Coordinates of C-alpha atoms in Angstrom, one line a residue:
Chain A
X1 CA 90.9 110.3 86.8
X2 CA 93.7 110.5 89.5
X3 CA 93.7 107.1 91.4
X4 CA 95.3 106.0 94.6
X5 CA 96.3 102.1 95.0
X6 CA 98.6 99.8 96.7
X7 CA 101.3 98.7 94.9
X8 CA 99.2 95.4 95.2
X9 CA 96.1 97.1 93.3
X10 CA 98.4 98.5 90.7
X11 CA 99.5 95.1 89.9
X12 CA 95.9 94.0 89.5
X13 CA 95.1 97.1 87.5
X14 CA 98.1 96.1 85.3
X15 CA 96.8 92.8 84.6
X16 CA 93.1 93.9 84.1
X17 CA 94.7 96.1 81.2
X18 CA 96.6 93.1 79.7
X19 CA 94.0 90.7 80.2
X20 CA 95.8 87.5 80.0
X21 CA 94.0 84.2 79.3
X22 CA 94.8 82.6 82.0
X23 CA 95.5 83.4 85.5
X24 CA 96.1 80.5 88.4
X25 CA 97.2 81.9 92.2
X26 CA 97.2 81.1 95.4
X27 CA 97.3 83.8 97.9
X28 CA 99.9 84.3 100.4
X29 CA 100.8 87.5 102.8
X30 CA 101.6 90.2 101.4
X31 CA 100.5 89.0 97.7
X32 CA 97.0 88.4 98.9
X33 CA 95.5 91.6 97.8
X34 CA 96.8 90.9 94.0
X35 CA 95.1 87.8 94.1
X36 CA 91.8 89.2 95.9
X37 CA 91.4 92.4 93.3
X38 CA 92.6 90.1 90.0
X39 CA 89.0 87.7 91.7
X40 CA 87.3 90.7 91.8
X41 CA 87.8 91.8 87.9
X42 CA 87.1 88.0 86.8
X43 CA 83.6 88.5 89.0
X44 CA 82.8 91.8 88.1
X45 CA 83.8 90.6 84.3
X46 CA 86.2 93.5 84.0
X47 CA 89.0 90.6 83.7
X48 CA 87.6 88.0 81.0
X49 CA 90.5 85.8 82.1
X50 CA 89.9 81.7 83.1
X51 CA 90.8 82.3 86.9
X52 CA 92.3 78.9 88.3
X53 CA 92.2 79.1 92.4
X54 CA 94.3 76.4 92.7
X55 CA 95.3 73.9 95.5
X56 CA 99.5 75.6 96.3
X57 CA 102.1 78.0 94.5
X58 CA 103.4 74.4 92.7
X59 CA 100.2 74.5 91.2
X60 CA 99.9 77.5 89.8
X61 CA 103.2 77.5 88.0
X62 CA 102.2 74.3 86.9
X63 CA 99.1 75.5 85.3
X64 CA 100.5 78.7 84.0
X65 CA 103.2 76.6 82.0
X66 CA 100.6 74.4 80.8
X67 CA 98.2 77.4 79.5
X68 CA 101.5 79.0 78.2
X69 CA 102.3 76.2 76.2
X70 CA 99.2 76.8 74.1
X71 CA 100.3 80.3 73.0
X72 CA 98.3 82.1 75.5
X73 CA 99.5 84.9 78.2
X74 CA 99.6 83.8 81.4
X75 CA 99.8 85.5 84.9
X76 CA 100.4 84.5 88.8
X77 CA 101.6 86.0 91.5
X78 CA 103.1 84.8 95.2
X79 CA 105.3 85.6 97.9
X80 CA 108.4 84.4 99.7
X81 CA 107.4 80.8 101.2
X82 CA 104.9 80.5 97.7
X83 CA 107.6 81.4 95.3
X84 CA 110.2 79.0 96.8
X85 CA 107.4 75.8 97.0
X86 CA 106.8 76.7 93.1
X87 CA 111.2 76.3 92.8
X88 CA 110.7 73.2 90.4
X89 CA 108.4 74.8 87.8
X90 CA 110.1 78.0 87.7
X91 CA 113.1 76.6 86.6
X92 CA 110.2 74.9 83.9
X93 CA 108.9 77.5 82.7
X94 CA 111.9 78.9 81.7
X95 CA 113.7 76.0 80.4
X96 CA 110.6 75.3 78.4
X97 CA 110.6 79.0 76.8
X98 CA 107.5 79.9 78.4
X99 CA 106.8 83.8 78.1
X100 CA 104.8 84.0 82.1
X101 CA 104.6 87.1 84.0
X102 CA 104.7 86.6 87.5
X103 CA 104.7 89.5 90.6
X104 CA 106.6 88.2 93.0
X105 CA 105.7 90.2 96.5
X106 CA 109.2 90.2 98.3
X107 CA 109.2 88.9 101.8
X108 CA 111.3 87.0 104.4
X109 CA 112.1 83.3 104.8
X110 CA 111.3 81.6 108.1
X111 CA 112.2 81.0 110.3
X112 CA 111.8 83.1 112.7
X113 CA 108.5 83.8 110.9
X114 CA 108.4 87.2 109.1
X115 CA 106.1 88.6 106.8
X116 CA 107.7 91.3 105.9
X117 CA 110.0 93.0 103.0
X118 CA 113.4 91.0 101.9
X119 CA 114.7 90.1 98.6
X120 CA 116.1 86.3 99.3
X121 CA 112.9 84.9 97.9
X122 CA 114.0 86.1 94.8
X123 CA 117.4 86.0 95.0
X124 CA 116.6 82.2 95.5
X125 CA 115.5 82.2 92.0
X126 CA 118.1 84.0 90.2
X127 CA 119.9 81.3 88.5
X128 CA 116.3 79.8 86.8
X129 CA 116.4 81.5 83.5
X130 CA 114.0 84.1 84.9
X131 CA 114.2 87.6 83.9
X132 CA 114.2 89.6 87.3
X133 CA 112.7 93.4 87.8
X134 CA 112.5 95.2 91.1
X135 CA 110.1 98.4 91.0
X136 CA 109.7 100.8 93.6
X137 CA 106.9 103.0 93.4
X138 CA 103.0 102.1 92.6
X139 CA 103.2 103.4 89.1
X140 CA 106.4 101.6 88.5
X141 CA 105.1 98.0 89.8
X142 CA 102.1 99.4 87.4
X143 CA 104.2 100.4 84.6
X144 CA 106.7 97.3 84.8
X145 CA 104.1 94.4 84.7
X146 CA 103.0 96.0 81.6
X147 CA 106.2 96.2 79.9
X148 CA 107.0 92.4 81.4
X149 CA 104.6 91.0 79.3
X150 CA 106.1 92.4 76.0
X151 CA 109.7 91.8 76.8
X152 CA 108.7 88.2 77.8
X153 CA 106.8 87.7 74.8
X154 CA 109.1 88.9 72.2
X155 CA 110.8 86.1 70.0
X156 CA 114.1 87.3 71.0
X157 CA 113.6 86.8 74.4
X158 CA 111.0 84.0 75.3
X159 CA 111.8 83.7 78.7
X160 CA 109.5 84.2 81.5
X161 CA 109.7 88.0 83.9
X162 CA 109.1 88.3 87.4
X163 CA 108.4 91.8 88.9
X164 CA 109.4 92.1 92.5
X165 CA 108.0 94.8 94.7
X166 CA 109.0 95.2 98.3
X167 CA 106.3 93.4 100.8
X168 CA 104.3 95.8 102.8
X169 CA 106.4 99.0 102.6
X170 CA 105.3 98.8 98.5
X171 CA 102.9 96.1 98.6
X172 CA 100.3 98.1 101.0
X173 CA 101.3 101.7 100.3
X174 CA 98.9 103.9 98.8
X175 CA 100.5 106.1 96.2
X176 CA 98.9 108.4 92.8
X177 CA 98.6 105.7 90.0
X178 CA 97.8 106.9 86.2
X179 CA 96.3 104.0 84.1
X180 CA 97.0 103.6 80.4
X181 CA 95.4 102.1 77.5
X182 CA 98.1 99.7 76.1
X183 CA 96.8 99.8 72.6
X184 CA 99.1 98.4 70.4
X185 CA 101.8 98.5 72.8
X186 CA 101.6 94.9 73.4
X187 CA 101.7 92.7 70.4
X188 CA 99.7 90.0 70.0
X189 CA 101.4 86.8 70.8
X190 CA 103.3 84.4 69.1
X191 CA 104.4 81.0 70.4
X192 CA 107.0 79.3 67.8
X193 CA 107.1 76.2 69.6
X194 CA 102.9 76.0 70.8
X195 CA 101.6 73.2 71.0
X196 CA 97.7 72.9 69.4
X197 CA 95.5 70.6 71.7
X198 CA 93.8 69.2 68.5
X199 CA 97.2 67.9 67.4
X200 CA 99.0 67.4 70.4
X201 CA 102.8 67.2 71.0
X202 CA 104.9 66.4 73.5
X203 CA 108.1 68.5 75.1
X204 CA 110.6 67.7 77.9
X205 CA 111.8 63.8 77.1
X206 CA 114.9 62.8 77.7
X207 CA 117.7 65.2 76.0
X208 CA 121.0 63.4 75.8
X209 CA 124.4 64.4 77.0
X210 CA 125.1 65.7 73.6
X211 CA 121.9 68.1 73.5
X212 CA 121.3 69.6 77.1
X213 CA 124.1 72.0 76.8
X214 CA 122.7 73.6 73.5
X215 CA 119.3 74.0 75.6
X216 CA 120.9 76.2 78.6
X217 CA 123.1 77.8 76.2
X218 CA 120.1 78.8 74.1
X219 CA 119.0 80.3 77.7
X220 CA 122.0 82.4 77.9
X221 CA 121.7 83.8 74.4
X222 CA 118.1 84.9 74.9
X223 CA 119.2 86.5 78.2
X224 CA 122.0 88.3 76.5
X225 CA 119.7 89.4 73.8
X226 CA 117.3 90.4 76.4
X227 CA 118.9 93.5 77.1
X228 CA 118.0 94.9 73.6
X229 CA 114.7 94.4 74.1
X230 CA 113.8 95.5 77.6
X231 CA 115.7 98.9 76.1
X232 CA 113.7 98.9 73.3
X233 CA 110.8 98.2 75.1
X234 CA 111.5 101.2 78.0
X235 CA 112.5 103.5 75.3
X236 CA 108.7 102.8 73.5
X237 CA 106.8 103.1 76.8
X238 CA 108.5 106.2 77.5
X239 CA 107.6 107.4 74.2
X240 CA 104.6 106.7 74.5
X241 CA 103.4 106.9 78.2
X242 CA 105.7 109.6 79.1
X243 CA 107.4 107.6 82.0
X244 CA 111.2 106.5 81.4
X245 CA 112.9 104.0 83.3
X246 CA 115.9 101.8 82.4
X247 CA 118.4 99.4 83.8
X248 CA 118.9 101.6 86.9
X249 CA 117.6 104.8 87.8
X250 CA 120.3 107.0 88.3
X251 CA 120.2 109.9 90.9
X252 CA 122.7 113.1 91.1
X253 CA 125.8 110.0 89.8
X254 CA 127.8 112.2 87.1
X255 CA 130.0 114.3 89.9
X256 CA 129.9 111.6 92.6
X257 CA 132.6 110.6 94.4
X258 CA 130.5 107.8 96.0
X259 CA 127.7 105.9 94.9
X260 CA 125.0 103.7 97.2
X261 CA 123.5 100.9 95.2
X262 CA 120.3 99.3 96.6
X263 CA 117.2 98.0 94.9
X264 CA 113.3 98.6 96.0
X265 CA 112.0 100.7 98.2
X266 CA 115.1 101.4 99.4
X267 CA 116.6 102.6 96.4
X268 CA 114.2 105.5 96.6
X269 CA 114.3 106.1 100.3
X270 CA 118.4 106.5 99.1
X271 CA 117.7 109.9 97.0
X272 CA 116.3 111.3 100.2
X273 CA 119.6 110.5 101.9
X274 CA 121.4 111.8 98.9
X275 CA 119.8 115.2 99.3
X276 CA 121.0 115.4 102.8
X277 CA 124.3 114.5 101.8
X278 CA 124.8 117.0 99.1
X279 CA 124.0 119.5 101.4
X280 CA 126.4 118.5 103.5
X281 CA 129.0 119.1 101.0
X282 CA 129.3 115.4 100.3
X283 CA 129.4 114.4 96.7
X284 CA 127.1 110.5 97.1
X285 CA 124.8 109.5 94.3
X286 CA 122.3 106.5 94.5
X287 CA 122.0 104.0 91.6
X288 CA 118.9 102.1 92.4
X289 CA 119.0 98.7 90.6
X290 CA 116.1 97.7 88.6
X291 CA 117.1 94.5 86.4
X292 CA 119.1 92.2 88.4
X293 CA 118.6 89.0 85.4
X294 CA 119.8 90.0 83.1
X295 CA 122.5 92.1 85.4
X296 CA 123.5 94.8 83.6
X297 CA 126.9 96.3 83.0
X298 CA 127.3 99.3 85.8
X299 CA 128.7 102.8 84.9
X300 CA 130.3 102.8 88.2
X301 CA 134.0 103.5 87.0
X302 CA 136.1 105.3 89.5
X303 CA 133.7 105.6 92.3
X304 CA 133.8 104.2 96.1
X305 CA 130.7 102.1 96.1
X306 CA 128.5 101.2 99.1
X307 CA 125.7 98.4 98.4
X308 CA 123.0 97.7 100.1
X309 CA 122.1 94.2 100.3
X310 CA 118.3 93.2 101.2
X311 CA 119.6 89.5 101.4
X312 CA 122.5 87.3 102.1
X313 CA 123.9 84.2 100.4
X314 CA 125.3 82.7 104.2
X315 CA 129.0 81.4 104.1
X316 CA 129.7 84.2 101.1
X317 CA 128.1 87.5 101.2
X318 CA 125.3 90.5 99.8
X319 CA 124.1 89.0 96.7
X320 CA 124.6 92.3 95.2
X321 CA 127.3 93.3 96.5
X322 CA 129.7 90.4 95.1
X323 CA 128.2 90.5 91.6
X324 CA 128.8 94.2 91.8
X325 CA 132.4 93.4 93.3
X326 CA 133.2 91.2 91.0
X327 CA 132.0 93.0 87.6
X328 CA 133.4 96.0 88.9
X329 CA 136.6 94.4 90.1
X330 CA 137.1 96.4 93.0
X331 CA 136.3 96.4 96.6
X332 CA 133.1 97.3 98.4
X333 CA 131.4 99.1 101.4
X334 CA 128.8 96.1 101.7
X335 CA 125.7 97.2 103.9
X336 CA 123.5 94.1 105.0
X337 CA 120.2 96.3 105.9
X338 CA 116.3 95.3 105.9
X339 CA 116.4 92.2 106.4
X340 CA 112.5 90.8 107.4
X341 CA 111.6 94.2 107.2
X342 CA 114.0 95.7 109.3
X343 CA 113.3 99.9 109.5
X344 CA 115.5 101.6 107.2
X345 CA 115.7 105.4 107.3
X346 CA 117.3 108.1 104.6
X347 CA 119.2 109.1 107.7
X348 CA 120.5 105.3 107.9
X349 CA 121.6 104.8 104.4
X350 CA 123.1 108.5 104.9
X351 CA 125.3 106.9 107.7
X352 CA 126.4 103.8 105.7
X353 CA 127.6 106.6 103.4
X354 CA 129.3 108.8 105.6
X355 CA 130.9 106.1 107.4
X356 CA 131.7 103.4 104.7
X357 CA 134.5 101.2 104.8
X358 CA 135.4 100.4 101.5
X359 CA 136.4 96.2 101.5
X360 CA 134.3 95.4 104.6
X361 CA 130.8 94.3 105.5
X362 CA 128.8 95.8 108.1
X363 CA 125.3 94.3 109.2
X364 CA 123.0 96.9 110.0
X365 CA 121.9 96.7 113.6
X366 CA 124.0 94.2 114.6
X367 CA 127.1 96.1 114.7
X368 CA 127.3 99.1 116.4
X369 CA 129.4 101.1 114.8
X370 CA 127.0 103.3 112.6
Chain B
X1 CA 106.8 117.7 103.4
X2 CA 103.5 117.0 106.4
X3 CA 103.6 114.0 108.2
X4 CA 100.2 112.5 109.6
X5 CA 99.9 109.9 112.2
X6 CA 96.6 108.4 112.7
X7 CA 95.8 106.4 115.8
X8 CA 92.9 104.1 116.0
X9 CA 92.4 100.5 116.9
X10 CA 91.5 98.2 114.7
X11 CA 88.2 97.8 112.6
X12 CA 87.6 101.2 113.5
X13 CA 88.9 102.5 109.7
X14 CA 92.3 104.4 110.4
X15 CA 93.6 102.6 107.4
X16 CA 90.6 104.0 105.3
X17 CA 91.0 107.7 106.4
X18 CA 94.7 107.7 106.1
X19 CA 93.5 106.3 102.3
X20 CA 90.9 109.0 102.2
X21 CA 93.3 111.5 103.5
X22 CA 95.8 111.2 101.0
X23 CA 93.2 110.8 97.9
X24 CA 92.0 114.5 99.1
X25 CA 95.5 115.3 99.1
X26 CA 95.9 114.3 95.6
X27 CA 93.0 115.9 94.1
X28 CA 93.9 119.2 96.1
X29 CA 96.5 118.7 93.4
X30 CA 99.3 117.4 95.8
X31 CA 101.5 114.5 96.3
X32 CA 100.3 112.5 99.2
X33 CA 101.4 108.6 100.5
X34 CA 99.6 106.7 102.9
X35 CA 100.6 103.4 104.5
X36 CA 99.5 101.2 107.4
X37 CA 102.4 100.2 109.8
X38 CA 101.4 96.3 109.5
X39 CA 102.1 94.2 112.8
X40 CA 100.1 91.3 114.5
X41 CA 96.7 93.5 114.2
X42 CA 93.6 92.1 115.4
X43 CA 90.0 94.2 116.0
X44 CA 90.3 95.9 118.8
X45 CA 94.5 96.7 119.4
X46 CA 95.6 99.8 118.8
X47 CA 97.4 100.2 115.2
X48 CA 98.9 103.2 113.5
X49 CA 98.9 104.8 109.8
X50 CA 100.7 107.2 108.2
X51 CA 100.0 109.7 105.8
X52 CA 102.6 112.3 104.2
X53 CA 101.7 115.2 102.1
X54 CA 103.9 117.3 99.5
X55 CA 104.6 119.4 96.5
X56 CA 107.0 117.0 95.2
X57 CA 106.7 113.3 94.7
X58 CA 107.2 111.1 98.0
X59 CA 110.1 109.0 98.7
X60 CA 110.1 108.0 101.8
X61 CA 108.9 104.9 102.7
X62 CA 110.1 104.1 106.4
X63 CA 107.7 105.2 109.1
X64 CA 107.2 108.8 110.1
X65 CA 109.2 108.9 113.7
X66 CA 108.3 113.6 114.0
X67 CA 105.0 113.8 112.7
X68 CA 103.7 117.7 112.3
X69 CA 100.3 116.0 112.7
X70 CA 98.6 113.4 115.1
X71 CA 94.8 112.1 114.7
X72 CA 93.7 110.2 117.4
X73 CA 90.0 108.3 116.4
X74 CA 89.7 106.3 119.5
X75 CA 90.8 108.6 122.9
X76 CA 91.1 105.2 124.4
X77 CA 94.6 104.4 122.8
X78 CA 95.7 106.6 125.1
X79 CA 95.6 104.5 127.8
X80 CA 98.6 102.2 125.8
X81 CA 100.1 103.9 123.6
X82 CA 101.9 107.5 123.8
X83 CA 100.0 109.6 120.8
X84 CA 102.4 112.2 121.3
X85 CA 105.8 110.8 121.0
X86 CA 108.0 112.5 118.3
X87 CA 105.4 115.1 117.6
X88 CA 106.8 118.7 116.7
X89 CA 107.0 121.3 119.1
X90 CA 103.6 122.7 118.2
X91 CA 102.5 120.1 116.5
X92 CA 99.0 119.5 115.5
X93 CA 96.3 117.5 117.5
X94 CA 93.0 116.3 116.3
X95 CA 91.0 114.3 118.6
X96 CA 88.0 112.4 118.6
X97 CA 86.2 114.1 121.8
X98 CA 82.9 115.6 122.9
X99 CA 84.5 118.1 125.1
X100 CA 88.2 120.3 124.3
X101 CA 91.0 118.4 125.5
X102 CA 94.7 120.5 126.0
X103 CA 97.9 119.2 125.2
X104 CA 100.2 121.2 126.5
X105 CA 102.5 122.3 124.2
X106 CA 101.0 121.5 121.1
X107 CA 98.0 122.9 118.4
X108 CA 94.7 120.9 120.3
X109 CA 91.6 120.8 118.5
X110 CA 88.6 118.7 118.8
X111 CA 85.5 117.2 116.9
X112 CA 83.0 114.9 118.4
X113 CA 83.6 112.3 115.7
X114 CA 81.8 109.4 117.3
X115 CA 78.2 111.3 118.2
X116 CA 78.3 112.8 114.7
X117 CA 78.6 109.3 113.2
X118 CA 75.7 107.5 115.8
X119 CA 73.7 110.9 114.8
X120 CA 74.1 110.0 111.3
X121 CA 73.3 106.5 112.0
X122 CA 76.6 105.5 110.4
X123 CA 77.4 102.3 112.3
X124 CA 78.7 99.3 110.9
X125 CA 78.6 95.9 112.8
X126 CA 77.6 97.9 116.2
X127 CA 80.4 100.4 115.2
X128 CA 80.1 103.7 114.5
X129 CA 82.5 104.8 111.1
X130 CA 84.6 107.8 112.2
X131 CA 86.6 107.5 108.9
X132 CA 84.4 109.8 106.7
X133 CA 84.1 112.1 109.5
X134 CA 87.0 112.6 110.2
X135 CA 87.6 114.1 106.8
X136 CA 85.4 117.1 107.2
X137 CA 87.5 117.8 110.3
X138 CA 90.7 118.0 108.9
X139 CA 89.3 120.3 105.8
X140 CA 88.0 122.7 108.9
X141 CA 91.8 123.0 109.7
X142 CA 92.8 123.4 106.3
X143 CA 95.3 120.2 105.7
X144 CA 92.8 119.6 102.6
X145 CA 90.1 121.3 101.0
X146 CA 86.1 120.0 101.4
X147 CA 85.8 119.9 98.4
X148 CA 88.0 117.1 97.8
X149 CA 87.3 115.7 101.2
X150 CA 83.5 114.8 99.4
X151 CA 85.1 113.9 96.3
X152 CA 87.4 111.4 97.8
X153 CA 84.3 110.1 100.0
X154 CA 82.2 109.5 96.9
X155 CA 85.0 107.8 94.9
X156 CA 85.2 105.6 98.3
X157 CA 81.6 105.2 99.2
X158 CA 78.1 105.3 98.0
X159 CA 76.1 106.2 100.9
X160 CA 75.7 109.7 100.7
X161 CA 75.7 109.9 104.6
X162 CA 78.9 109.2 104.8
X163 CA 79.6 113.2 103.2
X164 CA 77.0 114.2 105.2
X165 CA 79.0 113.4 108.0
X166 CA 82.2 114.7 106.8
X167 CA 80.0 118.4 106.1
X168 CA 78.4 118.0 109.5
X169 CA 81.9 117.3 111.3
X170 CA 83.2 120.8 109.0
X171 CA 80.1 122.3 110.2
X172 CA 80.2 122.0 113.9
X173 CA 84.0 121.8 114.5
X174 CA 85.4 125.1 115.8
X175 CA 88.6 125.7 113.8

């Protein structure tokens, strides 16, 4: 049957499919509805998951890495303010090894209090050891917390994902959403290090001087080895689900001249700006990044590139555009643009094309030359 | 690409027909978005939704600024907010009115939304729906078919009144 949902709902859906053992959230806007659909399954008993309504976001990482640590899936979801006050067990629940899926509903810090779509929240997260997705359609927020759970999961990886979607502008948009049935898709899971509560174990004492660094080095190689896997993983979905995404979703790149890279919901609104251009006579592509962690090596070679940044690091610059900078090892047009939500047009991103400055940064809205 | 605005004021279900509008869209076999623009809303203030509808998949996410299409559920948004601003030059206007109302300019039809709904006895919490309605209005001018106008209704709602309403509203509107 053809469905409509929210990119919240589709999230839900997602998880009702996977139906992880244990789920512990606390709602915050825009994540709310994720929370309120996933208590809806558990009550309706579509979702046979133990539901934890716990007391804060610090909580609910907590309990997810405890579950986790018994070999079981485990889910949560928050926002912005949420995802920052859960900071400490993030960075746990990766250094532990623990496989948790986590949607992450992208929104502002405050203040100025602002519920609405940014990336910072997550780019505050980056360095935890967190694999980091950003969808930007229904279906994709749909498909992608599918494939999270697999590519967290698998032995090579064991690391946990968080899948971003934008805050309201994907978050409460109703788009066409086709469910699956996973079937084997997803393995069952295997823990090497779980611990069995009838013989219990502990992990996390004191790791000397001469042991730490193997730990975060062991991080690193999982990441690296990541990349197999989430293109194995793609490449299987698309086989089997007939929907294909990738490290970034390309659009009219071979012949450009100039490329806009953006992530989200912006990264879509781009083709639509790309369109215009090409009509124009202008030769601009749009590389919407999907996988920031682990940040994957751009085919960007001899092209002017204009990023759009959706965050700043202050005193430094666009997240993305100084990774992309400095992998690329060449200058920038970097675009700070939606910030808290800011409007964003395809006739917007068409002007940061058409008027780029390669080696400069423009904030949208603040300066008024565009 | 058609672009919908829907004016309403809160609790009144513009968010719900803009979802029920793009559902009928979809089974009519098209591509269809809808989304709420999400401020401070409360019951009662006047909030906005948008609905786009295509042949090709949608992506556009920021708000529609030249609608081809306004819907206005509550004539009393009027008052505070300009319904017509950005609207094509001979645009489309549905509103919810007893009696024909001109705008000058533009495509003006009508449907008595609210007495449909009160005749149905289709009140909720001392306010009558308008959002299943509404539906069998906008298949009478032919931005969806009735036919997936009900469907949409019965994937939504179980009370049958509620496509009785909609068929009443397709029934009685003069195209």
């Amino acid at each position: 049957m053809k469905k409509i949902a929210t990119g919240n709902k589709a999230v839900a859906e997602a998880v009702k499919q996977i139906q992880p053992a244990v789920i512990a959230a606390y709602p915050i806007t825009p994540q709310t509805e994720i929370v309120e659909q996933i208590a809806e399954f558990v009550s309706s008993g579509e979702l046979k998951s133990r539901y934890i309504p716990v007391e804060s976001e610090h909580s609910a990482m907590a309990a997810c890495i405890g579950a986790s640590i018994t070999g079981v899936r485990t889910f949560t979801a928050t926002s912005s303010h949420g995802l920052l006050y859960m900071h400490e067990m993030t960075n746990w629940a990766a250094g532990a090894r623990l496989p948790v899926v986590m949607a992450n509903v992208n929104r502002s810090i405050g203040p100025g209090w602002n519920i609405w779509a940014e990336h910072t929240d997550a780019m505050q997260e980056r360095d935890t050891g967190w694999l980091q997705v950003y969808v930007s359609t229904v279906q994709e927020a749909y498909d992608t917390t599918l494939m999270a759970f697999r590519i967290a999961e698998h032995n090579d990886v064991l690391l946990p994902v968080m899948v971003n979607l934008d805050g309201f502008s994907l978050s409460h948009i109703m788009q066409p959403l086709d469910t699956v049935e996973t079937g084997d898709f997803l393995p069952p899971m295997y823990l090497p290090h779980a611990i069995d509560p009838k013989n219990p174990a502990g992990y996390g004492g004191l790791t000397g001087p001469e042991q730490h660094f193997k730990f975060r080095w062991d991080i690193e190689r999982s990441m690296r080895d990541s990349v197999k896997i989430i293109d194995e993983t793609e490449k299987d979905f698309a086989n089997r689900f007939g929907r294909k995404y990738g490290f970034t979703e390309d659009y009219q790149c071979d012949d450009a001249d100039v490329v806009i890279v953006s992530m989200g919901t912006l990264g879509k609104e781009a083709e639509v700006a790309i369109d215009m251009l090409r009509r124009e006579g202008v030769r601009a592509g749009s590389m919407r990044l999907r996988w920031l962690r682990p940040f994957p090596k751009l085919n960007l070679k001899g092209k002017e590139i204009v990023v759009i940044d959706r965050d700043y690091s202050f005193g430094f610059g666009g997240v993305l555009a100084k990774s992309i900078q400095a992998q690329q090892k060449t200058d920038v047009f970097s675009v700070i643009a939606g910030l808290g939500g800011q409007e964003v047009t395809y006739e917007d991103i068409a002007d940061f094309i058409r008027k780029r400055r390669i080696g400069e940064e423009f904030w949208f809205g603040v300066n008024d030359h565009v | 690409m058609f672009e919908i605005r829907i004016h309403s004021r809160g609790g009144q279900g513009g968010v719900t027909a803009a979802r029920l509008l793009a559902l009928s869209a979809i089974h009519d076999g098209k591509y269809a978005t809808a989304c709420p623009f999400y401020g401070a809303e409360r019951r009662g203030a006047p909030i906005v939704s948008f609905v786009r509808i295509d042949d090709n998949p949608i992506r556009i996410y920021s708000q529609i600024k030249k609608p081809d299409m306004v819907v206005v559920l509550d004539a009393s948004v009027m008052d505070v907010v300009d319904v017509l601003n950005g609207l094509k030059k001979g645009g489309k206007v549905l509103i919810n009115s007893a009696h024909p109302r001109e705008f000058a300019g533009f495509s003006s039809s009508h449907a008595d939304l609210t007495g449909i709904a009160l005749r149905e006895n289709l009140v909720v919490a001392g306010s009558p729906i308008l959002n299943t309605p509404v539906l069998g209005a906008l298949a009478k001018m032919g931005i969806i078919s009735v036919d997936s106008a009900k469907k949409s209704i019965r994937e939504m709602f179980t009370d049958e009144r509620n496509v009785k309403a909609a068929e009443t509203a397709y029934r009685e509107m003069s195209a």
